[in-house]
Amino acid sequence: MKINEKEYFETRGLNVLVFSNEYNGMFFDEKTAGIEFIHHGVRTVTGGAVRLQNTPEQWDLIPKMTSRKVDKATNTIEVTLRYEEFDFDSKIIVTSKGNGFLINVFLDKPVPKQLEGRAGFNMEFLPTSYFESNYVVDGKAGTFPRYPSGNTEMKPLSQKIPQFAGHTTFDDRGKKEFITTLPLDSGKNLIFAPENPERTVKIQSEDQEIMLFDGRNLGQNGWFIARSMLPLNKTGKVLTWYVEPNTIANWTRQPVIGFSQVGYMPGQRKVAVIELDQNDKALAEASIFKLNEDGKFVEKLKGDVKVWGNYLRYNYAQFDFSSIKEKGLYYIQYGDQKTNTFQIENEIYANVWHPTMDVWFPVQMDHMEVNEAYRVWHGRPFLDDCLQAPLNHEHFDGYKQGPTTETKYKPLERIPGMSVGGWFDAGDFDIQTFSHVSVINSFVESWEEFKVNRDETYIDQKMQFVDIHRPDGQPDLLQQIEHGVLNLVAQVENIGHPVRGIVVPNLHQYHHLGDASTETDNLPYNTSLKPYESNGVSSGTMDDRWAFTNRSSFLDYRTAGALASASRALKGYNDELSAKCLSLAIKLYNEATEIEKRQNRIIVLWQDGEKATI
């Protein structure tokens, strides 16, 4: 392997990136950093770094890269990593050797006492690339399971490595324990997928044993992990792996044809983009085939393929077939590659938004039970909304509460009237007000521009019930505007102003992937009750979502605009809510203007580096 001009290792069929991508610290372990492989066209390995857990989860601590040096003359990339929390530095040097590369880990100081038996070198392998493949450890074969089936054990919570403020990965109703994974196998010679030349990887350790883990036991986004512990009381070179990913001679990635899978209108420009391996050369021509009345596809166009050029890892070419205007069903043929079929029709884009309106937005509706035919997407969630977030608190997912609440509520005091309206954030179950504002504005624009009257959803705000694919005589778009507005109105009326967001307090709730109605007990928190104790109408379990209430005139203005526009759309549909929206929009606008005036009156003058006057 040689280091290329993009400063990563390259040979035909393999690229090895050494911290070309960094952990960003937002979601911590995003599976997009460290030492990574692109192995025969697929990114199969990531996360090569000194880590503090057998199978790190998404919010477990990550090292910060403090330096990166590339030496093309010696085919070496060197990075230094630091865990600030433990004053712990390590250096990783990756050097090309033979048909693979060496990974050497160096320490200037021994592993800190707190991290003894915890700090190790990890490399993570994509499960879908290895499902039901074999592995061999010191000559003994095993099989990578399709479903997580490795062993785990409980350990005292006191042994858990401290993490980012408030983070926890396990809550067992008060037990002071946490879960850790046990290895599938261990030894000094490990072979991944020996029967599959595209995925075979050999790892040999000079000193420490290599353990193989299944990270999916603790998180569905976990990968298979090869890990060696760092030895104790040693400095200098403390670990050496020789890694040899197999490469197929003269391997070339198959072309990928990019096109509109929705289809095209007859008169629009139609250009397919052909992505090519850097060792591949563009063919001179490509073809368009059309389905005839007799059910057979026939060639309708053979046209020139024009080279576009290189971008990052691939070469690109274009195939323009704009001359095809006849309506019908088509596919593109380029060499041996054939695309899926697509349509050319006048109204090709007329209905593509229906699944978003009919299914996606109903499923995202907070505080509602959502049913579709024989399936319940989720029950009524977060009927216990919400508590005032505590002061000076930095939460996961970017939420922060400052030194004051900027509301009439004390920290962790219940805010009434908030279990209404709103949509889940994409991918999780918190409410993000700025996203609501943007969606409402977009919906109003669509309503005023096109008067979209589609009705495929039954929505009952009083019963907090939604039934998908069941018309109720009302335009779905207006009902969704109403639903989003209800939460904004509740924020302004009950909190006093729009808030950054509303999110669960515990990480074990936040990474919940099931029915949103089971993320809390749906009972308001009661300080007079013990944890998990309930009187039927409240509970002593602090699982209620928190409102992060720092005020922003920018968000006030944006929310005022959304409420004002919603007021227009809702007129004639829900006149009472329409009037309320306009009234609150004016209130917010005036308050935000006054806040900005006060802020602009405070002027700090500096002279010779000293504060001169305020």
XYZ file of C-alpha atoms in Angstrom, residues 65-572:
508
model
C -6.975 13.681 17.889
C -4.324 16.232 18.855
C -1.948 15.729 15.920
C -1.677 13.884 12.597
C 1.527 13.461 10.608
C 1.790 11.908 7.152
C 5.176 10.714 5.836
C 4.911 9.494 2.239
C 8.608 8.635 2.118
C 8.223 5.960 4.805
C 4.556 5.174 4.071
C 3.632 6.111 7.641
C 0.732 7.974 9.236
C 1.059 8.948 12.892
C -1.714 10.299 15.115
C -1.806 11.252 18.776
C -5.009 10.801 20.771
C -6.008 12.275 24.105
C -8.640 11.573 26.748
C -8.725 14.916 28.526
C -10.840 13.514 31.373
C -8.000 11.161 32.398
C -4.941 13.104 31.205
C -4.292 10.080 29.000
C -2.393 10.330 25.707
C -1.542 7.643 23.188
C 0.191 7.607 19.832
C -0.755 5.326 16.938
C 1.637 4.765 14.050
C 0.356 2.948 10.953
C 3.001 1.755 8.506
C 2.663 -0.161 5.248
C 4.249 -3.607 5.420
C 4.076 -6.543 2.985
C 0.509 -7.037 1.814
C -0.901 -5.162 4.788
C 0.159 -2.718 7.469
C 1.411 -2.469 11.041
C -0.465 -0.694 13.822
C 1.823 0.276 16.707
C 0.486 1.903 19.867
C 2.877 3.995 21.995
C 2.439 5.456 25.482
C 4.618 8.119 27.106
C 3.072 7.327 30.496
C 1.524 4.062 31.734
C -2.210 3.536 31.483
C -3.807 5.623 34.273
C -5.015 3.731 37.334
C -8.654 4.501 36.540
C -8.291 2.930 33.099
C -6.386 -0.224 33.997
C -8.139 -3.160 32.408
C -10.299 -0.753 30.416
C -8.091 0.978 27.861
C -7.541 -1.060 24.701
C -7.145 -0.802 20.962
C -10.384 -1.428 19.027
C -11.239 -1.968 15.391
C -14.899 -2.311 14.346
C -16.235 -4.466 11.483
C -19.559 -3.854 9.731
C -21.942 -6.673 10.756
C -23.849 -6.838 7.443
C -20.583 -7.553 5.615
C -19.874 -10.554 7.862
C -23.287 -12.046 8.739
C -22.984 -15.850 8.783
C -19.381 -15.684 7.559
C -16.773 -17.611 9.501
C -13.931 -16.408 11.674
C -10.861 -18.312 12.805
C -9.060 -17.604 16.092
C -5.749 -19.446 16.551
C -6.962 -22.143 14.163
C -10.388 -22.574 15.795
C -13.369 -21.644 13.617
C -16.558 -19.846 14.600
C -19.451 -18.127 12.834
C -20.490 -14.482 12.948
C -24.125 -14.544 14.128
C -26.860 -12.813 12.186
C -28.511 -11.862 15.460
C -26.656 -10.745 18.598
C -26.035 -13.849 20.667
C -22.820 -13.215 22.580
C -22.629 -13.345 26.376
C -22.878 -10.395 28.747
C -22.332 -9.870 32.442
C -23.336 -7.426 35.153
C -20.754 -5.322 36.937
C -21.015 -2.903 39.858
C -21.810 0.626 38.754
C -18.749 1.785 40.708
C -16.573 0.100 38.068
C -18.157 2.039 35.218
C -15.946 4.619 33.538
C -17.200 8.162 34.179
C -18.870 9.572 31.117
C -20.148 12.876 29.816
C -22.380 14.681 32.342
C -25.535 12.765 33.100
C -24.885 9.961 30.651
C -25.831 6.441 31.567
C -26.338 3.355 29.475
C -28.376 1.228 31.826
C -31.095 1.708 34.411
C -32.304 -1.401 36.258
C -34.812 0.107 38.670
C -32.258 1.284 41.163
C -29.731 -1.549 40.961
C -26.162 -0.269 41.064
C -25.043 -2.345 38.095
C -24.329 -1.982 34.401
C -23.993 -4.398 31.480
C -20.759 -5.253 29.727
C -20.103 -7.689 26.889
C -17.937 -10.803 26.951
C -15.791 -11.918 23.998
C -16.983 -14.433 21.424
C -13.406 -15.736 21.324
C -9.820 -14.605 21.799
C -6.302 -15.410 20.585
C -3.310 -13.869 18.823
C -4.256 -14.735 15.247
C -7.662 -13.770 13.925
C -9.041 -14.251 10.405
C -12.287 -12.650 9.276
C -14.292 -14.398 6.519
C -11.565 -16.737 5.154
C -14.096 -18.143 2.662
C -14.883 -14.715 1.129
C -11.924 -13.110 -0.719
C -13.697 -9.731 -0.832
C -13.941 -9.562 2.978
C -10.998 -11.623 4.291
C -8.922 -9.781 6.894
C -6.085 -11.251 8.963
C -4.984 -9.717 12.257
C -1.910 -10.901 14.151
C -0.894 -9.536 17.541
C 2.739 -9.675 18.670
C 1.956 -9.411 22.359
C -1.600 -8.943 23.659
C -4.456 -11.308 22.810
C -7.116 -10.160 20.343
C -10.664 -10.489 21.633
C -13.659 -10.628 19.318
C -16.890 -8.975 20.515
C -20.413 -8.477 19.208
C -21.282 -4.857 19.922
C -24.938 -5.366 19.048
C -25.621 -6.829 22.496
C -25.721 -3.323 23.952
C -26.822 -1.255 20.949
C -28.521 -2.155 17.693
C -26.003 0.045 15.899
C -23.076 -1.933 17.365
C -20.501 -3.636 15.117
C -18.254 -6.688 15.477
C -15.136 -5.557 17.339
C -11.553 -6.797 17.466
C -9.890 -5.531 20.654
C -6.596 -5.899 22.504
C -6.099 -4.517 26.002
C -3.207 -2.146 26.617
C -0.722 -3.651 29.083
C -0.282 -2.096 32.511
C 2.780 -0.291 33.847
C 4.420 -0.073 30.414
C 5.553 2.808 28.248
C 6.983 3.073 24.750
C 5.583 0.618 22.221
C 2.879 -1.291 24.089
C 0.915 -2.979 21.294
C 1.577 -4.180 17.744
C -0.953 -5.548 15.256
C -0.180 -6.708 11.750
C -3.330 -6.338 9.655
C -3.657 -7.848 6.180
C -6.928 -7.279 4.289
C -7.065 -9.565 1.251
C -7.151 -7.875 -2.143
C -8.324 -9.444 -5.393
C -5.892 -8.999 -8.285
C -7.023 -6.403 -10.856
C -10.260 -5.822 -8.952
C -12.487 -3.084 -10.416
C -15.647 -1.776 -8.818
C -18.792 -2.167 -10.892
C -20.151 1.092 -12.355
C -23.009 2.747 -10.491
C -25.645 4.546 -12.568
C -27.328 7.479 -10.895
C -30.739 8.518 -12.225
C -34.145 9.711 -11.030
C -35.848 6.652 -9.619
C -39.089 8.631 -9.452
C -38.869 9.259 -13.190
C -38.933 12.221 -15.547
C -41.341 14.534 -17.317
C -41.191 14.315 -21.116
C -39.763 17.767 -21.664
C -37.268 17.981 -18.844
C -33.501 17.479 -19.123
C -32.532 13.889 -18.418
C -28.918 13.095 -17.532
C -27.689 9.881 -15.906
C -24.477 10.107 -13.873
C -22.171 7.089 -14.134
C -19.776 6.593 -11.225
C -16.649 4.638 -12.137
C -13.768 3.016 -10.301
C -10.597 5.045 -10.818
C -9.116 2.064 -12.669
C -12.116 1.871 -14.993
C -12.516 3.703 -18.296
C -15.798 5.097 -19.522
C -17.478 3.202 -22.336
C -18.258 5.165 -25.479
C -22.024 4.613 -25.405
C -25.030 3.783 -23.256
C -28.586 2.854 -24.230
C -32.195 3.521 -23.289
C -34.712 0.675 -23.495
C -38.520 1.160 -23.540
C -41.305 -1.290 -22.775
C -43.407 -1.960 -25.870
C -47.080 -2.918 -26.039
C -46.107 -6.574 -26.455
C -44.371 -6.527 -23.053
C -40.807 -6.531 -24.410
C -38.138 -3.906 -23.883
C -36.587 -2.524 -27.076
C -33.689 -0.119 -27.538
C -34.931 3.415 -28.242
C -31.638 5.321 -28.023
C -27.923 4.622 -28.158
C -26.024 7.758 -27.198
C -22.593 9.073 -26.341
C -21.173 8.827 -22.837
C -19.206 11.964 -21.974
C -16.429 11.943 -19.388
C -17.102 14.498 -16.647
C -13.963 14.032 -14.534
C -12.639 12.945 -11.144
C -14.193 13.745 -7.778
C -12.737 12.369 -4.530
C -12.487 8.575 -4.947
C -14.208 8.044 -8.297
C -14.338 9.072 -11.930
C -17.603 10.282 -13.410
C -19.287 10.311 -16.790
C -22.662 11.532 -18.037
C -25.251 10.100 -20.392
C -27.750 12.651 -21.694
C -31.007 11.129 -22.929
C -33.113 14.299 -22.959
C -34.182 13.516 -26.517
C -36.411 10.731 -25.182
C -39.795 12.408 -24.719
C -42.250 9.588 -25.393
C -44.183 8.553 -22.304
C -43.667 5.041 -20.993
C -41.529 2.674 -18.909
C -37.739 2.644 -19.432
C -34.375 1.461 -18.136
C -30.762 2.499 -18.798
C -28.143 0.013 -20.021
C -24.430 0.760 -19.567
C -22.186 -2.176 -20.415
C -23.385 -5.051 -18.238
C -25.139 -2.709 -15.790
C -28.878 -2.186 -16.054
C -30.896 0.208 -13.896
C -34.272 -0.315 -12.307
C -37.172 0.740 -14.481
C -38.506 4.294 -14.323
C -41.339 6.218 -15.957
C -41.508 9.203 -18.248
C -44.907 10.817 -17.689
C -46.435 14.303 -17.609
C -47.595 13.976 -13.982
C -44.619 11.983 -12.696
C -44.175 14.168 -9.598
C -47.886 14.575 -8.836
C -48.164 11.795 -6.260
C -44.651 11.189 -4.915
C -45.393 13.256 -1.809
C -48.381 11.133 -0.777
C -46.443 8.676 1.461
C -44.930 11.627 3.338
C -48.312 13.244 3.931
C -50.290 10.024 4.410
C -47.901 8.003 6.574
C -44.706 9.748 7.643
C -46.230 12.845 9.229
C -49.040 10.959 10.991
C -46.482 8.542 12.469
C -44.427 11.530 13.705
C -47.388 13.057 15.567
C -46.631 13.466 19.262
C -49.256 13.054 22.001
C -51.420 10.910 19.682
C -52.188 7.221 19.319
C -51.453 6.392 15.671
C -53.082 3.393 13.993
C -52.702 2.025 10.464
C -54.977 -0.862 9.456
C -53.937 -3.796 11.711
C -50.883 -2.015 13.110
C -50.515 0.479 15.955
C -47.483 2.636 15.196
C -47.450 4.028 18.733
C -49.731 4.736 21.652
C -50.354 8.179 23.164
C -46.897 9.299 24.308
C -45.656 11.898 26.775
C -48.923 12.597 28.522
C -46.683 13.570 31.457
C -45.147 16.553 29.643
C -43.138 18.327 30.996
C -40.677 19.552 33.648
C -38.543 22.685 33.688
C -34.934 21.754 32.855
C -32.390 22.211 35.679
C -30.002 25.178 35.712
C -26.507 25.173 34.203
C -27.079 21.805 32.622
C -25.498 20.529 29.420
C -27.639 17.722 28.025
C -27.118 15.231 25.224
C -28.234 16.053 21.668
C -27.044 19.649 21.995
C -29.485 20.915 24.629
C -28.243 23.368 27.278
C -29.966 25.223 30.094
C -28.325 28.413 31.331
C -28.033 29.984 34.784
C -31.721 30.993 34.867
C -34.911 29.339 33.665
C -36.243 32.565 32.085
C -39.695 31.308 33.102
C -41.853 31.409 36.230
C -40.967 27.789 36.956
C -38.288 26.446 39.274
C -35.883 23.744 38.087
C -37.703 20.408 37.706
C -41.059 22.037 38.464
C -43.954 20.729 36.380
C -45.106 22.900 33.453
C -48.808 22.190 32.872
C -50.728 22.043 29.614
C -47.896 20.774 27.411
C -49.176 17.314 26.429
C -50.658 18.496 23.149
C -49.632 18.686 19.490
C -46.183 18.634 17.948
C -44.133 16.156 15.943
C -41.221 13.950 16.949
C -37.817 15.032 15.782
C -36.607 12.839 12.892
C -34.928 9.739 14.346
C -35.866 10.295 17.980
C -38.761 11.447 20.126
C -37.934 14.970 21.268
C -39.678 18.169 20.173
C -37.455 20.719 18.426
C -39.284 24.027 18.173
C -37.253 25.497 15.349
C -38.034 22.452 13.183
C -41.742 22.882 13.971
C -41.579 26.499 12.881
C -39.976 25.537 9.557
C -42.494 22.746 8.888
C -45.489 24.955 9.677
C -44.214 27.668 7.335
C -43.698 25.078 4.595
C -47.184 23.620 5.114
C -48.811 27.051 5.026
C -46.952 27.908 1.844
C -48.170 24.660 0.251
C -51.738 25.336 1.369
C -51.831 28.917 0.137
C -50.050 28.155 -3.115
C -51.849 24.937 -4.098
C -54.841 24.433 -1.737
C -53.874 20.784 -1.222
C -57.163 19.133 -0.244
C -55.917 15.548 0.053
C -57.759 13.678 2.826
C -56.421 10.244 3.741
C -56.019 10.559 7.531
C -58.484 10.584 10.419
C -57.250 12.965 13.138
C -59.163 13.516 16.382
C -57.446 15.997 18.711
C -59.965 15.477 21.508
C -59.456 11.706 21.577
C -55.766 12.085 20.646
C -56.247 9.444 17.979
C -55.002 9.119 14.392
C -56.047 6.499 11.828
C -53.984 6.325 8.651
C -55.739 5.740 5.272
C -59.110 6.712 6.776
C -60.568 9.971 5.374
C -62.392 12.214 7.837
C -63.656 14.978 5.543
C -60.920 17.477 6.438
C -57.783 18.388 4.452
C -54.834 16.575 6.028
C -52.591 19.575 5.433
C -54.774 21.851 7.576
C -54.961 19.199 10.278
C -51.161 18.923 10.355
C -50.801 22.720 10.535
C -53.234 22.645 13.460
C -51.288 19.866 15.175
C -47.956 21.659 14.927
C -49.464 24.964 16.034
C -51.080 23.425 19.125
C -47.675 22.730 20.635
C -46.296 26.183 19.765
C -49.363 27.808 21.323
C -48.975 25.641 24.435
C -45.349 26.745 24.755
C -46.181 30.446 24.541
C -49.247 30.218 26.811
C -47.802 27.930 29.492
C -44.074 28.658 29.406
C -44.251 32.264 28.239
C -42.239 31.940 25.034
C -41.082 29.304 22.547
C -38.323 27.010 23.798
C -35.281 25.342 22.254
C -36.758 21.896 22.750
C -38.392 19.298 24.969
C -36.487 16.041 25.529
C -36.315 13.078 27.910
C -33.905 13.448 30.847
C -32.131 10.075 30.666
C -29.973 8.604 27.940
C -31.482 5.147 28.408
C -34.797 6.759 27.399
C -33.347 8.796 24.564
C -31.899 5.863 22.630
C -35.203 3.988 22.942
C -36.199 2.563 19.538
C -39.643 1.162 20.290
C -43.120 2.601 20.807
C -42.774 6.226 21.920
C -45.590 5.781 24.447
C -43.339 3.445 26.466
C -40.479 5.929 26.767
C -42.128 7.317 29.927
C -44.790 5.960 32.276
C -47.114 8.755 31.010
C -47.747 9.816 34.626
C -46.686 13.272 35.888
C -43.744 13.248 38.267
C -44.700 13.491 41.963
C -41.933 14.356 44.426
C -43.866 12.832 47.342
C -43.694 9.346 45.810
C -40.736 6.977 45.646
C -39.167 5.959 42.304
C -41.431 3.484 40.447
C -44.218 4.117 42.974
C -47.571 5.336 41.598
C -50.930 6.450 42.981
C -52.613 5.901 39.618
C -52.525 9.530 38.504
C -48.854 10.403 39.152
C -45.594 8.624 39.885
C -42.275 9.050 41.648
C -40.321 8.205 38.496
C -38.523 11.178 37.002
C -38.908 10.144 33.379
C -40.937 13.210 32.297
C -39.408 15.215 29.467
C -37.562 18.453 30.252
C -38.185 21.796 28.577
C -35.014 23.764 27.825
C -36.295 27.290 28.172
C -33.503 29.773 27.466
C -35.133 32.571 25.504
C -33.988 33.728 22.074
C -35.413 36.748 20.279
C -34.466 35.025 17.027
C -36.684 32.037 17.879
C -39.393 34.422 19.119
C -39.428 36.174 15.758
C -39.409 32.914 13.794
C -42.234 31.485 15.913
C -44.240 34.702 15.581
C -43.916 34.406 11.813
C -45.074 30.774 11.830
C -48.052 31.558 14.079
C -49.049 34.530 11.925
C -48.910 32.486 8.727
C -50.776 29.594 10.380
C -53.459 32.059 11.439
C -54.225 32.747 7.781
C -54.375 29.051 6.846
C -56.563 28.083 9.816
C -59.137 30.815 9.226
C -62.391 29.115 8.310
